[in-house]
XYZ file of C-alpha atoms in Angstrom:
304
model
C 0.000 0.000 0.000
C 1.219 3.485 -0.855
C 0.266 6.809 0.620
C -2.448 8.810 -1.121
C -1.348 12.004 0.607
C -0.077 14.743 -1.674
C 3.294 16.115 -0.530
C 2.937 19.594 0.921
C 5.753 20.842 -1.276
C 3.434 20.413 -4.263
C 0.890 22.879 -2.910
C 0.975 26.571 -3.683
C 0.867 28.734 -0.526
C -2.680 29.940 -1.209
C -3.925 26.430 -1.952
C -2.207 25.135 1.197
C -4.037 27.692 3.308
C -7.354 26.777 1.669
C -6.701 23.221 2.828
C -5.408 24.188 6.255
C -8.179 26.571 7.302
C -11.014 23.989 7.336
C -8.773 21.622 9.323
C -8.051 24.429 11.790
C -11.796 25.009 12.144
C -12.161 21.313 12.969
C -9.668 21.829 15.785
C -11.823 24.717 17.062
C -15.042 22.697 17.215
C -13.261 19.659 18.644
C -11.806 21.896 21.342
C -15.312 23.063 22.232
C -16.573 19.468 22.205
C -15.025 18.700 25.604
C -17.426 21.025 27.386
C -20.365 19.806 25.327
C -19.597 16.116 25.893
C -19.047 16.498 29.632
C -22.295 18.438 29.908
C -24.507 15.707 28.427
C -22.645 12.441 29.156
C -22.103 10.285 32.243
C -20.301 6.986 32.748
C -23.630 5.167 32.305
C -24.733 6.928 29.120
C -21.656 6.839 26.858
C -22.871 4.241 24.287
C -26.377 5.758 24.300
C -25.152 9.306 23.708
C -22.874 8.081 20.910
C -25.821 6.289 19.264
C -27.825 9.513 19.390
C -24.888 11.624 18.226
C -24.184 9.488 15.173
C -27.796 8.549 14.552
C -28.713 12.172 13.848
C -26.335 12.498 10.902
C -26.099 9.061 9.268
C -29.623 9.095 7.722
C -28.943 12.518 6.209
C -25.671 11.287 4.745
C -27.276 8.155 3.316
C -30.104 10.133 1.702
C -27.813 12.764 0.177
C -25.104 10.371 -1.007
C -27.134 7.316 -2.010
C -25.850 7.307 -5.589
C -22.241 7.423 -4.426
C -22.824 4.610 -1.934
C -24.230 2.383 -4.660
C -21.131 3.047 -6.772
C -18.729 1.803 -4.099
C -16.963 -1.464 -4.818
C -16.741 -4.316 -2.327
C -13.113 -3.405 -1.630
C -14.099 0.198 -0.919
C -16.856 -0.936 1.448
C -14.331 -3.119 3.282
C -11.775 -0.305 3.484
C -14.304 2.240 4.716
C -15.714 -0.329 7.137
C -12.252 -0.836 8.603
C -11.910 2.925 9.078
C -15.331 2.929 10.739
C -14.232 0.319 13.284
C -11.193 2.410 14.162
C -13.410 5.490 14.374
C -15.786 3.785 16.794
C -12.836 2.901 19.009
C -11.647 6.518 18.982
C -15.002 7.855 20.132
C -15.476 5.218 22.808
C -12.014 5.859 24.226
C -12.372 9.640 24.067
C -15.857 9.768 25.554
C -15.153 7.382 28.407
C -11.848 9.167 28.926
C -13.436 12.616 29.153
C -15.991 11.281 31.623
C -13.281 9.823 33.889
C -10.705 12.617 33.777
C -10.571 16.404 33.616
C -10.966 18.355 30.393
C -7.462 19.723 31.058
C -5.877 16.279 31.108
C -7.953 15.152 28.135
C -6.801 18.078 25.992
C -3.173 17.582 26.964
C -3.026 13.849 26.360
C -4.986 13.765 23.096
C -2.612 16.365 21.643
C 0.100 13.693 21.643
C -1.445 12.574 18.344
C 0.697 15.197 16.610
C 3.785 13.442 17.974
C 2.608 9.882 17.325
C 1.534 10.537 13.714
C 4.835 11.696 12.178
C 6.681 8.995 14.101
C 4.282 6.308 12.874
C 4.381 7.723 9.342
C 8.186 7.630 9.443
C 8.135 4.023 10.656
C 5.815 2.997 7.803
C 7.600 4.888 5.035
C 11.082 4.462 6.545
C 11.668 8.155 5.964
C 12.880 10.102 8.981
C 10.748 13.205 9.661
C 12.579 16.539 9.470
C 14.177 17.622 12.723
C 12.487 21.003 12.411
C 9.083 19.297 12.287
C 9.811 17.262 15.415
C 11.119 20.366 17.160
C 7.976 22.267 16.199
C 5.790 19.445 17.499
C 7.772 19.379 20.737
C 7.326 23.147 21.073
C 3.575 22.741 20.602
C 3.394 19.996 23.225
C 5.376 22.177 25.625
C 2.833 24.898 24.997
C -0.005 22.481 25.681
C 1.592 21.511 29.001
C 1.865 25.150 30.057
C -1.602 25.902 28.725
C -3.199 23.200 30.829
C -1.378 23.910 34.082
C -3.915 26.581 34.964
C -6.533 23.853 35.301
C -4.336 21.758 37.574
C -2.669 18.668 36.114
C -3.572 15.686 38.291
C -1.999 12.277 38.771
C -2.653 9.815 35.927
C -6.018 8.069 36.161
C -7.987 5.481 34.202
C -9.402 8.346 32.139
C -5.891 9.569 31.323
C -4.955 6.112 30.053
C -8.086 5.995 27.900
C -7.186 9.372 26.367
C -3.667 8.100 25.644
C -5.135 5.102 23.839
C -7.465 7.471 21.974
C -4.451 9.467 20.763
C -2.919 6.259 19.409
C -6.204 5.348 17.739
C -6.424 8.800 16.146
C -2.948 8.260 14.716
C -3.973 4.924 13.235
C -7.092 6.468 11.706
C -5.229 9.340 10.034
C -2.601 6.993 8.592
C -5.182 4.475 7.402
C -7.153 7.192 5.599
C -3.993 8.091 3.722
C -2.771 4.572 3.027
C -5.738 2.236 2.438
C -5.499 1.712 -1.312
C -9.086 0.517 -1.778
C -10.608 3.848 -0.768
C -8.349 5.970 -2.950
C -10.825 6.587 -5.769
C -14.029 6.780 -3.677
C -15.646 10.125 -2.941
C -15.298 11.579 0.554
C -19.037 11.723 1.266
C -19.541 8.016 0.642
C -16.509 7.071 2.706
C -17.625 9.300 5.566
C -21.118 7.782 5.445
C -19.824 4.219 5.617
C -17.438 5.090 8.444
C -20.077 6.788 10.566
C -22.640 4.105 9.765
C -20.223 1.407 10.878
C -19.427 3.321 14.046
C -23.078 3.835 15.005
C -23.702 0.113 14.442
C -20.937 -0.674 16.949
C -22.412 1.783 19.461
C -25.913 0.375 18.968
C -24.691 -3.161 19.693
C -22.929 -1.953 22.830
C -25.985 0.038 23.962
C -28.164 -3.063 23.541
C -25.795 -5.230 25.572
C -27.023 -5.708 29.164
C -24.940 -3.885 31.759
C -23.488 -1.251 29.419
C -25.682 1.599 30.655
C -28.905 3.456 29.894
C -30.764 2.819 26.637
C -30.582 5.559 23.962
C -34.338 6.233 23.971
C -34.291 6.602 27.773
C -31.440 9.093 27.562
C -33.187 11.023 24.775
C -36.422 11.198 26.773
C -34.559 12.764 29.684
C -32.831 15.439 27.598
C -33.892 19.064 27.877
C -33.173 21.956 25.528
C -29.594 22.383 26.770
C -28.754 18.708 26.289
C -30.297 18.583 22.819
C -28.376 21.704 21.803
C -25.148 20.078 22.940
C -26.010 16.865 21.109
C -26.759 18.714 17.856
C -23.442 20.572 18.151
C -21.581 17.293 18.665
C -23.437 15.616 15.792
C -23.392 18.275 13.095
C -20.144 20.131 13.731
C -17.909 17.782 15.724
C -18.874 14.634 13.804
C -20.274 15.308 10.331
C -18.321 18.442 9.457
C -15.106 17.449 11.237
C -14.557 14.042 9.732
C -15.651 15.067 6.253
C -13.018 17.809 6.347
C -10.388 15.437 7.722
C -11.078 12.871 4.999
C -10.929 15.614 2.357
C -7.786 17.306 3.680
C -5.627 14.233 4.235
C -5.741 13.579 0.481
C -4.409 17.065 -0.287
C -1.623 17.323 2.270
C 0.376 15.034 4.572
C -1.026 13.182 7.614
C 1.611 14.890 9.761
C 0.476 18.336 8.624
C -3.176 17.514 9.341
C -2.315 16.194 12.791
C -0.224 19.250 13.628
C -3.147 21.550 12.823
C -5.508 19.351 14.806
C -2.935 19.569 17.590
C -4.130 23.115 18.326
C -7.299 21.533 19.720
C -6.232 22.051 23.393
C -5.837 25.769 22.712
C -9.440 26.007 21.542
C -10.565 23.814 24.421
C -9.036 26.368 26.795
C -10.675 29.220 24.894
C -14.067 27.516 25.190
C -13.463 26.901 28.883
C -12.647 30.565 29.490
C -15.473 32.081 27.440
C -18.188 29.509 28.095
C -17.101 27.614 31.184
C -15.807 30.497 33.287
C -12.283 29.076 33.626
C -9.292 31.343 34.207
C -6.003 31.287 32.306
C -2.896 32.475 34.148
C 0.456 33.708 32.880
C 1.721 30.182 32.179
C -1.422 29.437 30.247
C -1.011 32.524 28.084
C 2.606 31.557 27.396
C 1.456 28.068 26.487
C -1.092 29.441 24.029
C 1.637 31.455 22.288
C 3.888 28.378 22.078
C 1.105 26.241 20.586
C 0.468 28.802 17.854
C 4.186 29.307 17.215
C 4.840 25.562 17.085
C 1.945 25.011 14.684
C 3.133 27.773 12.350
C 6.705 26.491 12.433
C 5.540 22.915 11.858
C 3.509 23.895 8.818
C 6.610 25.392 7.227
C 8.710 22.387 8.199
C 6.134 20.003 6.693
C 6.464 21.874 3.395
């Protein structure tokens, strides 16, 4: 299997920014998703909330992309199905992790994806990543550490371990999107639909298994306006929009570049916490925010 990612060096600066900006917006909404997920999810409702979250968007995708779905080959269905299984694992790990740890720890640990991805990509391609890129990633992680200290970094917990596993799963998903040959010629909408459909099937099976928590319809019946608003935000922006953009962008740039942009997610999580959650950001946090932005900018140039 060979990578379908287009080297960044082949992109004109304006075209590169047109690719980067939607990915950066994904980082913004994913950063805000921590508050939204914690607000509507408990340890007993994770599979149910995920069923509701994905169930809101999959029918729309199927209806709008039915012709493309019918055109998929068996190999493309298998490839997209594999990506969907990985995607379901990411969301289970992230959601359980957020429930069992602080948003600060979650944002810090999940940002390690931008370190894991270039290292994994280098291991697969046997091409050592540029030192400047690794230095930029390290600078961004340092910024994340400083950024999250204002919230109080606690001792590692079960939730922290789940977020670490989620970061590894994110890495696998980004690399698979770029390297699974069977999905190379399929359109992004169809691939996204199959992925999300496969993921919601996994969540539905888990929700129907005795002892896994509250049923989806019970959770939905107990939701008020605030919970439904949070669920719609998670469904439309953090799921549908985010993964469509990621699938689209990884074909036009490198997985490492996508992951570095998504690595600004903790910065936006802090911004959402300050503006919406009433959190305070001290001097170290402000310094961390500057380092994250500087590291991301430097890494983009290094990736080119």
